[in-house]
Amino acid sequence: MVPVQVSKGPVNVIKILQKAGHFAFFTRLIKSTQEDIQLFSQLNDSRDGVTVFAPTDGAFSAIIKSGVLNSLTDHQKIELVQFHIIPRILTIANFQTVSNPITTLAGSGSRFVLNVITTESMVSWSVVISSPVVHDFAGYNER
């Protein structure tokens, strides 16, 4: 998660991730799937906001085998981005009481499982994505 200061004017996730650094891979994926348009709309046209679990470049390179991303269909790439987005704002305090598994924009159930583990000052999560094409992501952990 990337902490964001409240700003006046429209919120742009791409600019936030670029400013934070180390999210180039995820930023390119968001832009290539055009999910940045949906994020912009969700952030600026609703009161619910979003929570983005933005994997760092290091996390992506550690879990994605060479060529796997290129083998995904456009729809699977969109699901991969959506899996990292919760369609509401969750603060650290909210994470203390949230029920697992958490529903993301990609949905929930046996195919997409996002579980959150919290302490007083840290949120970590474990991910299981079960699909013939993206099974390489099973067991992905980001802290």
Short mmCIF file of N, CA and C in Angstrom, two decimals:
data_model
loop_
_atom_site.label_atom_id
_atom_site.label_comp_id
_atom_site.label_asym_id
_atom_site.label_seq_id
_atom_site.Cartn_x
_atom_site.Cartn_y
_atom_site.Cartn_z
N MET A 1 0.85 -1.16 0.00
CA MET A 1 0.00 0.00 0.00
C MET A 1 0.90 1.23 0.00
N VAL A 2 0.44 2.24 -0.71
CA VAL A 2 1.18 3.48 -0.79
C VAL A 2 0.38 4.54 -0.06
N PRO A 3 0.95 5.15 1.01
CA PRO A 3 0.22 6.22 1.69
C PRO A 3 0.09 7.44 0.78
N VAL A 4 -1.08 8.03 0.79
CA VAL A 4 -1.35 9.16 -0.09
C VAL A 4 -1.88 10.32 0.72
N GLN A 5 -1.31 11.49 0.51
CA GLN A 5 -1.84 12.68 1.14
C GLN A 5 -3.09 13.12 0.40
N VAL A 6 -4.05 13.63 1.16
CA VAL A 6 -5.27 14.14 0.54
C VAL A 6 -4.92 15.38 -0.25
N SER A 7 -5.38 15.42 -1.49
CA SER A 7 -5.08 16.58 -2.33
C SER A 7 -6.37 17.20 -2.82
N LYS A 8 -6.25 18.43 -3.24
CA LYS A 8 -7.39 19.10 -3.84
C LYS A 8 -7.34 18.82 -5.33
N GLY A 9 -8.47 18.56 -5.92
CA GLY A 9 -8.51 18.24 -7.34
C GLY A 9 -8.58 16.74 -7.56
N PRO A 10 -8.60 16.32 -8.80
CA PRO A 10 -8.76 14.89 -9.11
C PRO A 10 -7.56 14.06 -8.67
N VAL A 11 -7.86 12.83 -8.24
CA VAL A 11 -6.82 11.90 -7.80
C VAL A 11 -6.43 11.02 -8.99
N ASN A 12 -5.13 10.90 -9.23
CA ASN A 12 -4.62 10.11 -10.35
C ASN A 12 -3.65 9.06 -9.80
N VAL A 13 -4.08 7.79 -9.80
CA VAL A 13 -3.28 6.70 -9.25
C VAL A 13 -1.94 6.57 -9.97
N ILE A 14 -1.95 6.72 -11.28
CA ILE A 14 -0.71 6.59 -12.05
C ILE A 14 0.33 7.60 -11.57
N LYS A 15 -0.07 8.84 -11.41
CA LYS A 15 0.87 9.87 -10.94
C LYS A 15 1.35 9.58 -9.53
N ILE A 16 0.48 9.07 -8.68
CA ILE A 16 0.86 8.73 -7.31
C ILE A 16 1.91 7.62 -7.32
N LEU A 17 1.67 6.57 -8.10
CA LEU A 17 2.61 5.46 -8.16
C LEU A 17 3.94 5.88 -8.79
N GLN A 18 3.87 6.73 -9.81
CA GLN A 18 5.11 7.21 -10.43
C GLN A 18 5.92 8.05 -9.44
N LYS A 19 5.25 8.88 -8.68
CA LYS A 19 5.94 9.72 -7.70
C LYS A 19 6.55 8.88 -6.58
N ALA A 20 5.84 7.82 -6.18
CA ALA A 20 6.34 6.95 -5.11
C ALA A 20 7.55 6.14 -5.56
N GLY A 21 7.64 5.84 -6.87
CA GLY A 21 8.76 5.06 -7.39
C GLY A 21 8.59 3.58 -7.15
N HIS A 22 9.36 2.77 -7.86
CA HIS A 22 9.39 1.31 -7.70
C HIS A 22 8.09 0.61 -8.10
N PHE A 23 7.23 1.27 -8.87
CA PHE A 23 5.98 0.67 -9.31
C PHE A 23 5.82 0.75 -10.83
N ALA A 24 6.91 0.83 -11.55
CA ALA A 24 6.86 1.01 -13.01
C ALA A 24 6.15 -0.14 -13.70
N PHE A 25 6.42 -1.36 -13.28
CA PHE A 25 5.80 -2.52 -13.91
C PHE A 25 4.29 -2.49 -13.75
N PHE A 26 3.82 -2.28 -12.50
CA PHE A 26 2.39 -2.24 -12.23
C PHE A 26 1.74 -1.05 -12.94
N THR A 27 2.43 0.08 -12.97
CA THR A 27 1.91 1.26 -13.66
C THR A 27 1.72 0.98 -15.15
N ARG A 28 2.70 0.35 -15.78
CA ARG A 28 2.58 0.00 -17.21
C ARG A 28 1.41 -0.96 -17.43
N LEU A 29 1.24 -1.92 -16.53
CA LEU A 29 0.15 -2.88 -16.65
C LEU A 29 -1.20 -2.18 -16.52
N ILE A 30 -1.33 -1.27 -15.58
CA ILE A 30 -2.58 -0.52 -15.41
C ILE A 30 -2.89 0.27 -16.68
N LYS A 31 -1.88 0.96 -17.20
CA LYS A 31 -2.10 1.78 -18.40
C LYS A 31 -2.40 0.92 -19.62
N SER A 32 -1.70 -0.19 -19.79
CA SER A 32 -1.90 -1.03 -20.97
C SER A 32 -3.29 -1.68 -20.98
N THR A 33 -3.86 -1.90 -19.81
CA THR A 33 -5.20 -2.48 -19.73
C THR A 33 -6.29 -1.41 -19.68
N GLN A 34 -5.88 -0.17 -19.62
CA GLN A 34 -6.77 0.99 -19.51
C GLN A 34 -7.59 0.99 -18.22
N GLU A 35 -7.10 0.26 -17.23
CA GLU A 35 -7.76 0.26 -15.92
C GLU A 35 -7.55 1.58 -15.20
N ASP A 36 -6.60 2.38 -15.67
CA ASP A 36 -6.39 3.70 -15.07
C ASP A 36 -7.63 4.57 -15.24
N ILE A 37 -8.37 4.37 -16.32
CA ILE A 37 -9.59 5.14 -16.56
C ILE A 37 -10.64 4.79 -15.51
N GLN A 38 -10.82 3.49 -15.24
CA GLN A 38 -11.77 3.07 -14.22
C GLN A 38 -11.35 3.56 -12.84
N LEU A 39 -10.07 3.46 -12.54
CA LEU A 39 -9.57 3.93 -11.25
C LEU A 39 -9.82 5.42 -11.07
N PHE A 40 -9.52 6.19 -12.10
CA PHE A 40 -9.73 7.64 -12.04
C PHE A 40 -11.19 7.93 -11.75
N SER A 41 -12.09 7.24 -12.45
CA SER A 41 -13.53 7.44 -12.25
C SER A 41 -13.95 7.04 -10.84
N GLN A 42 -13.51 5.87 -10.38
CA GLN A 42 -13.87 5.40 -9.05
C GLN A 42 -13.39 6.36 -7.97
N LEU A 43 -12.19 6.87 -8.14
CA LEU A 43 -11.63 7.77 -7.13
C LEU A 43 -12.28 9.15 -7.13
N ASN A 44 -12.70 9.61 -8.28
CA ASN A 44 -13.15 10.98 -8.39
C ASN A 44 -14.66 11.14 -8.54
N ASP A 45 -15.37 10.05 -8.85
CA ASP A 45 -16.81 10.15 -9.05
C ASP A 45 -17.62 9.39 -8.02
N SER A 46 -16.97 8.80 -7.04
CA SER A 46 -17.71 8.08 -6.00
C SER A 46 -17.16 8.46 -4.64
N ARG A 47 -17.92 8.13 -3.63
CA ARG A 47 -17.49 8.40 -2.26
C ARG A 47 -16.75 7.20 -1.67
N ASP A 48 -16.80 6.06 -2.35
CA ASP A 48 -16.22 4.83 -1.81
C ASP A 48 -14.70 4.79 -1.93
N GLY A 49 -14.15 5.41 -2.98
CA GLY A 49 -12.72 5.37 -3.19
C GLY A 49 -12.24 3.97 -3.52
N VAL A 50 -10.95 3.74 -3.42
CA VAL A 50 -10.37 2.42 -3.66
C VAL A 50 -9.15 2.25 -2.75
N THR A 51 -8.77 1.01 -2.55
CA THR A 51 -7.51 0.67 -1.91
C THR A 51 -6.73 -0.14 -2.93
N VAL A 52 -5.52 0.29 -3.23
CA VAL A 52 -4.70 -0.38 -4.24
C VAL A 52 -3.53 -1.07 -3.56
N PHE A 53 -3.43 -2.37 -3.76
CA PHE A 53 -2.27 -3.13 -3.33
C PHE A 53 -1.31 -3.11 -4.52
N ALA A 54 -0.41 -2.16 -4.53
CA ALA A 54 0.49 -1.97 -5.67
C ALA A 54 1.78 -2.75 -5.45
N PRO A 55 1.97 -3.84 -6.17
CA PRO A 55 3.22 -4.60 -6.02
C PRO A 55 4.40 -3.79 -6.57
N THR A 56 5.49 -3.84 -5.85
CA THR A 56 6.70 -3.16 -6.31
C THR A 56 7.28 -3.90 -7.52
N ASP A 57 8.18 -3.24 -8.21
CA ASP A 57 8.85 -3.88 -9.35
C ASP A 57 9.57 -5.15 -8.89
N GLY A 58 10.18 -5.10 -7.73
CA GLY A 58 10.87 -6.27 -7.19
C GLY A 58 9.94 -7.44 -6.93
N ALA A 59 8.74 -7.14 -6.39
CA ALA A 59 7.77 -8.20 -6.12
C ALA A 59 7.31 -8.85 -7.42
N PHE A 60 7.02 -8.03 -8.42
CA PHE A 60 6.59 -8.60 -9.71
C PHE A 60 7.68 -9.45 -10.33
N SER A 61 8.91 -8.95 -10.35
CA SER A 61 9.98 -9.71 -11.00
C SER A 61 10.30 -10.99 -10.24
N ALA A 62 10.03 -11.01 -8.94
CA ALA A 62 10.31 -12.20 -8.15
C ALA A 62 9.27 -13.30 -8.37
N ILE A 63 8.04 -12.92 -8.73
CA ILE A 63 6.99 -13.94 -8.83
C ILE A 63 6.56 -14.27 -10.25
N ILE A 64 6.82 -13.39 -11.18
CA ILE A 64 6.39 -13.63 -12.55
C ILE A 64 7.55 -14.18 -13.36
N LYS A 65 7.38 -15.41 -13.79
CA LYS A 65 8.41 -16.03 -14.61
C LYS A 65 8.47 -15.33 -15.96
N SER A 66 9.62 -15.34 -16.57
CA SER A 66 9.83 -14.70 -17.87
C SER A 66 8.82 -15.24 -18.88
N GLY A 67 8.13 -14.33 -19.56
CA GLY A 67 7.19 -14.70 -20.60
C GLY A 67 5.77 -14.96 -20.14
N VAL A 68 5.55 -15.08 -18.82
CA VAL A 68 4.21 -15.38 -18.31
C VAL A 68 3.24 -14.25 -18.65
N LEU A 69 3.64 -13.01 -18.41
CA LEU A 69 2.74 -11.89 -18.67
C LEU A 69 2.36 -11.82 -20.15
N ASN A 70 3.32 -12.08 -21.02
CA ASN A 70 3.03 -12.05 -22.45
C ASN A 70 2.07 -13.16 -22.86
N SER A 71 1.99 -14.23 -22.09
CA SER A 71 1.10 -15.34 -22.42
C SER A 71 -0.33 -15.09 -21.96
N LEU A 72 -0.55 -14.06 -21.14
CA LEU A 72 -1.90 -13.76 -20.67
C LEU A 72 -2.71 -13.05 -21.73
N THR A 73 -4.00 -13.34 -21.76
CA THR A 73 -4.91 -12.62 -22.65
C THR A 73 -5.13 -11.22 -22.09
N ASP A 74 -5.71 -10.34 -22.89
CA ASP A 74 -6.02 -9.00 -22.40
C ASP A 74 -6.96 -9.07 -21.20
N HIS A 75 -7.93 -9.97 -21.26
CA HIS A 75 -8.89 -10.13 -20.15
C HIS A 75 -8.17 -10.58 -18.87
N GLN A 76 -7.23 -11.50 -19.00
CA GLN A 76 -6.49 -11.96 -17.83
C GLN A 76 -5.60 -10.86 -17.25
N LYS A 77 -5.04 -10.02 -18.10
CA LYS A 77 -4.25 -8.90 -17.61
C LYS A 77 -5.13 -7.91 -16.85
N ILE A 78 -6.34 -7.68 -17.35
CA ILE A 78 -7.28 -6.80 -16.65
C ILE A 78 -7.63 -7.40 -15.29
N GLU A 79 -7.89 -8.71 -15.26
CA GLU A 79 -8.19 -9.37 -13.98
C GLU A 79 -7.02 -9.26 -13.01
N LEU A 80 -5.81 -9.37 -13.52
CA LEU A 80 -4.63 -9.25 -12.67
C LEU A 80 -4.55 -7.87 -12.03
N VAL A 81 -4.80 -6.83 -12.81
CA VAL A 81 -4.82 -5.46 -12.25
C VAL A 81 -5.97 -5.34 -11.25
N GLN A 82 -7.16 -5.78 -11.64
CA GLN A 82 -8.33 -5.64 -10.78
C GLN A 82 -8.18 -6.41 -9.48
N PHE A 83 -7.42 -7.49 -9.52
CA PHE A 83 -7.19 -8.27 -8.31
C PHE A 83 -6.45 -7.46 -7.25
N HIS A 84 -5.71 -6.46 -7.66
CA HIS A 84 -4.93 -5.63 -6.73
C HIS A 84 -5.70 -4.41 -6.24
N ILE A 85 -6.99 -4.34 -6.54
CA ILE A 85 -7.79 -3.16 -6.18
C ILE A 85 -9.03 -3.58 -5.40
N ILE A 86 -9.18 -2.99 -4.22
CA ILE A 86 -10.38 -3.18 -3.41
C ILE A 86 -11.28 -1.97 -3.67
N PRO A 87 -12.55 -2.20 -4.01
CA PRO A 87 -13.41 -1.08 -4.42
C PRO A 87 -13.95 -0.21 -3.30
N ARG A 88 -13.13 0.02 -2.29
CA ARG A 88 -13.47 0.95 -1.21
C ARG A 88 -12.19 1.27 -0.46
N ILE A 89 -12.22 2.37 0.27
CA ILE A 89 -11.06 2.76 1.06
C ILE A 89 -11.01 1.91 2.32
N LEU A 90 -9.84 1.33 2.57
CA LEU A 90 -9.61 0.60 3.80
C LEU A 90 -8.41 1.22 4.51
N THR A 91 -8.62 1.70 5.71
CA THR A 91 -7.53 2.24 6.51
C THR A 91 -6.89 1.10 7.30
N ILE A 92 -5.78 1.37 7.95
CA ILE A 92 -5.15 0.35 8.80
C ILE A 92 -6.16 -0.15 9.83
N ALA A 93 -6.93 0.75 10.42
CA ALA A 93 -7.94 0.35 11.40
C ALA A 93 -8.99 -0.56 10.77
N ASN A 94 -9.41 -0.27 9.52
CA ASN A 94 -10.38 -1.11 8.84
C ASN A 94 -9.84 -2.52 8.62
N PHE A 95 -8.55 -2.62 8.33
CA PHE A 95 -7.95 -3.92 8.09
C PHE A 95 -8.00 -4.80 9.34
N GLN A 96 -8.02 -4.18 10.53
CA GLN A 96 -8.08 -4.94 11.77
C GLN A 96 -9.38 -5.73 11.90
N THR A 97 -10.44 -5.24 11.25
CA THR A 97 -11.75 -5.86 11.41
C THR A 97 -12.33 -6.47 10.14
N VAL A 98 -11.61 -6.38 9.04
CA VAL A 98 -12.12 -6.88 7.77
C VAL A 98 -12.15 -8.41 7.79
N SER A 99 -13.13 -8.98 7.10
CA SER A 99 -13.25 -10.43 7.02
C SER A 99 -12.54 -10.95 5.79
N ASN A 100 -11.78 -12.02 5.95
CA ASN A 100 -11.11 -12.68 4.84
C ASN A 100 -12.02 -13.74 4.24
N PRO A 101 -11.92 -14.01 2.97
CA PRO A 101 -11.14 -13.30 1.97
C PRO A 101 -11.80 -11.98 1.59
N ILE A 102 -10.98 -11.05 1.15
CA ILE A 102 -11.45 -9.73 0.75
C ILE A 102 -11.83 -9.74 -0.73
N THR A 103 -12.95 -9.12 -1.05
CA THR A 103 -13.39 -9.02 -2.44
C THR A 103 -12.66 -7.88 -3.13
N THR A 104 -12.10 -8.16 -4.29
CA THR A 104 -11.42 -7.14 -5.09
C THR A 104 -12.27 -6.85 -6.32
N LEU A 105 -11.80 -5.93 -7.17
CA LEU A 105 -12.53 -5.66 -8.41
C LEU A 105 -12.58 -6.89 -9.32
N ALA A 106 -11.67 -7.83 -9.13
CA ALA A 106 -11.68 -9.07 -9.92
C ALA A 106 -12.67 -10.07 -9.36
N GLY A 107 -13.26 -9.77 -8.22
CA GLY A 107 -14.22 -10.68 -7.62
C GLY A 107 -13.62 -11.41 -6.44
N SER A 108 -14.25 -12.50 -6.08
CA SER A 108 -13.76 -13.32 -4.98
C SER A 108 -14.19 -14.76 -5.24
N GLY A 109 -13.86 -15.62 -4.32
CA GLY A 109 -14.22 -17.01 -4.48
C GLY A 109 -12.99 -17.86 -4.64
N SER A 110 -13.16 -19.03 -5.22
CA SER A 110 -12.06 -19.98 -5.29
C SER A 110 -10.97 -19.56 -6.27
N ARG A 111 -11.31 -18.74 -7.26
CA ARG A 111 -10.31 -18.35 -8.26
C ARG A 111 -9.40 -17.22 -7.77
N PHE A 112 -9.94 -16.26 -7.06
CA PHE A 112 -9.18 -15.12 -6.55
C PHE A 112 -9.35 -15.03 -5.04
N VAL A 113 -8.29 -15.32 -4.31
CA VAL A 113 -8.37 -15.29 -2.86
C VAL A 113 -7.33 -14.30 -2.33
N LEU A 114 -7.81 -13.27 -1.66
CA LEU A 114 -6.93 -12.28 -1.03
C LEU A 114 -7.23 -12.30 0.46
N ASN A 115 -6.24 -12.71 1.24
CA ASN A 115 -6.35 -12.71 2.69
C ASN A 115 -5.41 -11.69 3.27
N VAL A 116 -5.89 -10.95 4.26
CA VAL A 116 -5.09 -9.89 4.88
C VAL A 116 -4.77 -10.28 6.32
N ILE A 117 -3.52 -10.06 6.69
CA ILE A 117 -3.06 -10.30 8.05
C ILE A 117 -2.55 -8.95 8.56
N THR A 118 -2.98 -8.55 9.76
CA THR A 118 -2.59 -7.23 10.26
C THR A 118 -1.95 -7.34 11.64
N THR A 119 -1.10 -6.35 11.90
CA THR A 119 -0.60 -6.09 13.24
C THR A 119 -0.96 -4.64 13.52
N GLU A 120 -0.49 -4.09 14.60
CA GLU A 120 -0.83 -2.70 14.92
C GLU A 120 -0.34 -1.71 13.88
N SER A 121 0.79 -2.01 13.23
CA SER A 121 1.37 -1.03 12.31
C SER A 121 1.65 -1.57 10.91
N MET A 122 1.29 -2.81 10.64
CA MET A 122 1.62 -3.39 9.34
C MET A 122 0.46 -4.22 8.80
N VAL A 123 0.30 -4.14 7.48
CA VAL A 123 -0.67 -4.96 6.79
C VAL A 123 0.11 -5.83 5.82
N SER A 124 -0.10 -7.13 5.87
CA SER A 124 0.49 -8.02 4.87
C SER A 124 -0.64 -8.85 4.30
N TRP A 125 -0.39 -9.42 3.15
CA TRP A 125 -1.44 -10.19 2.54
C TRP A 125 -0.86 -11.41 1.85
N SER A 126 -1.73 -12.39 1.70
CA SER A 126 -1.36 -13.57 0.93
C SER A 126 -2.38 -13.71 -0.18
N VAL A 127 -1.90 -14.17 -1.30
CA VAL A 127 -2.72 -14.23 -2.50
C VAL A 127 -2.63 -15.63 -3.08
N VAL A 128 -3.78 -16.12 -3.51
CA VAL A 128 -3.81 -17.35 -4.29
C VAL A 128 -4.68 -17.08 -5.49
N ILE A 129 -4.10 -17.24 -6.67
CA ILE A 129 -4.86 -17.11 -7.92
C ILE A 129 -4.77 -18.47 -8.59
N SER A 130 -5.91 -19.11 -8.76
CA SER A 130 -5.88 -20.43 -9.39
C SER A 130 -6.52 -20.35 -10.77
N SER A 131 -5.71 -20.54 -11.75
CA SER A 131 -6.12 -20.53 -13.14
C SER A 131 -5.03 -21.24 -13.93
N PRO A 132 -5.38 -21.95 -14.96
CA PRO A 132 -4.34 -22.65 -15.72
C PRO A 132 -3.23 -21.74 -16.23
N VAL A 133 -3.55 -20.50 -16.57
CA VAL A 133 -2.55 -19.62 -17.14
C VAL A 133 -1.75 -18.89 -16.08
N VAL A 134 -2.41 -18.49 -15.01
CA VAL A 134 -1.72 -17.68 -14.02
C VAL A 134 -1.38 -18.44 -12.74
N HIS A 135 -1.30 -19.75 -12.81
CA HIS A 135 -1.01 -20.53 -11.61
C HIS A 135 0.36 -20.19 -11.02
N ASP A 136 1.22 -19.58 -11.79
CA ASP A 136 2.54 -19.20 -11.29
C ASP A 136 2.45 -18.17 -10.17
N PHE A 137 1.31 -17.53 -10.00
CA PHE A 137 1.15 -16.52 -8.97
C PHE A 137 0.71 -17.12 -7.63
N ALA A 138 0.37 -18.40 -7.60
CA ALA A 138 -0.15 -19.02 -6.38
C ALA A 138 0.84 -18.86 -5.24
N GLY A 139 0.33 -18.45 -4.10
CA GLY A 139 1.16 -18.29 -2.92
C GLY A 139 1.91 -16.97 -2.86
N TYR A 140 1.62 -16.05 -3.73
CA TYR A 140 2.29 -14.74 -3.77
C TYR A 140 2.07 -14.00 -2.47
N ASN A 141 3.11 -13.50 -1.87
CA ASN A 141 3.02 -12.73 -0.64
C ASN A 141 3.71 -11.39 -0.83
N GLU A 142 3.10 -10.33 -0.38
CA GLU A 142 3.68 -8.99 -0.47
C GLU A 142 3.54 -8.35 0.90
N ARG A 143 4.58 -7.72 1.38
CA ARG A 143 4.54 -7.03 2.68
C ARG A 143 4.86 -5.58 2.48
#
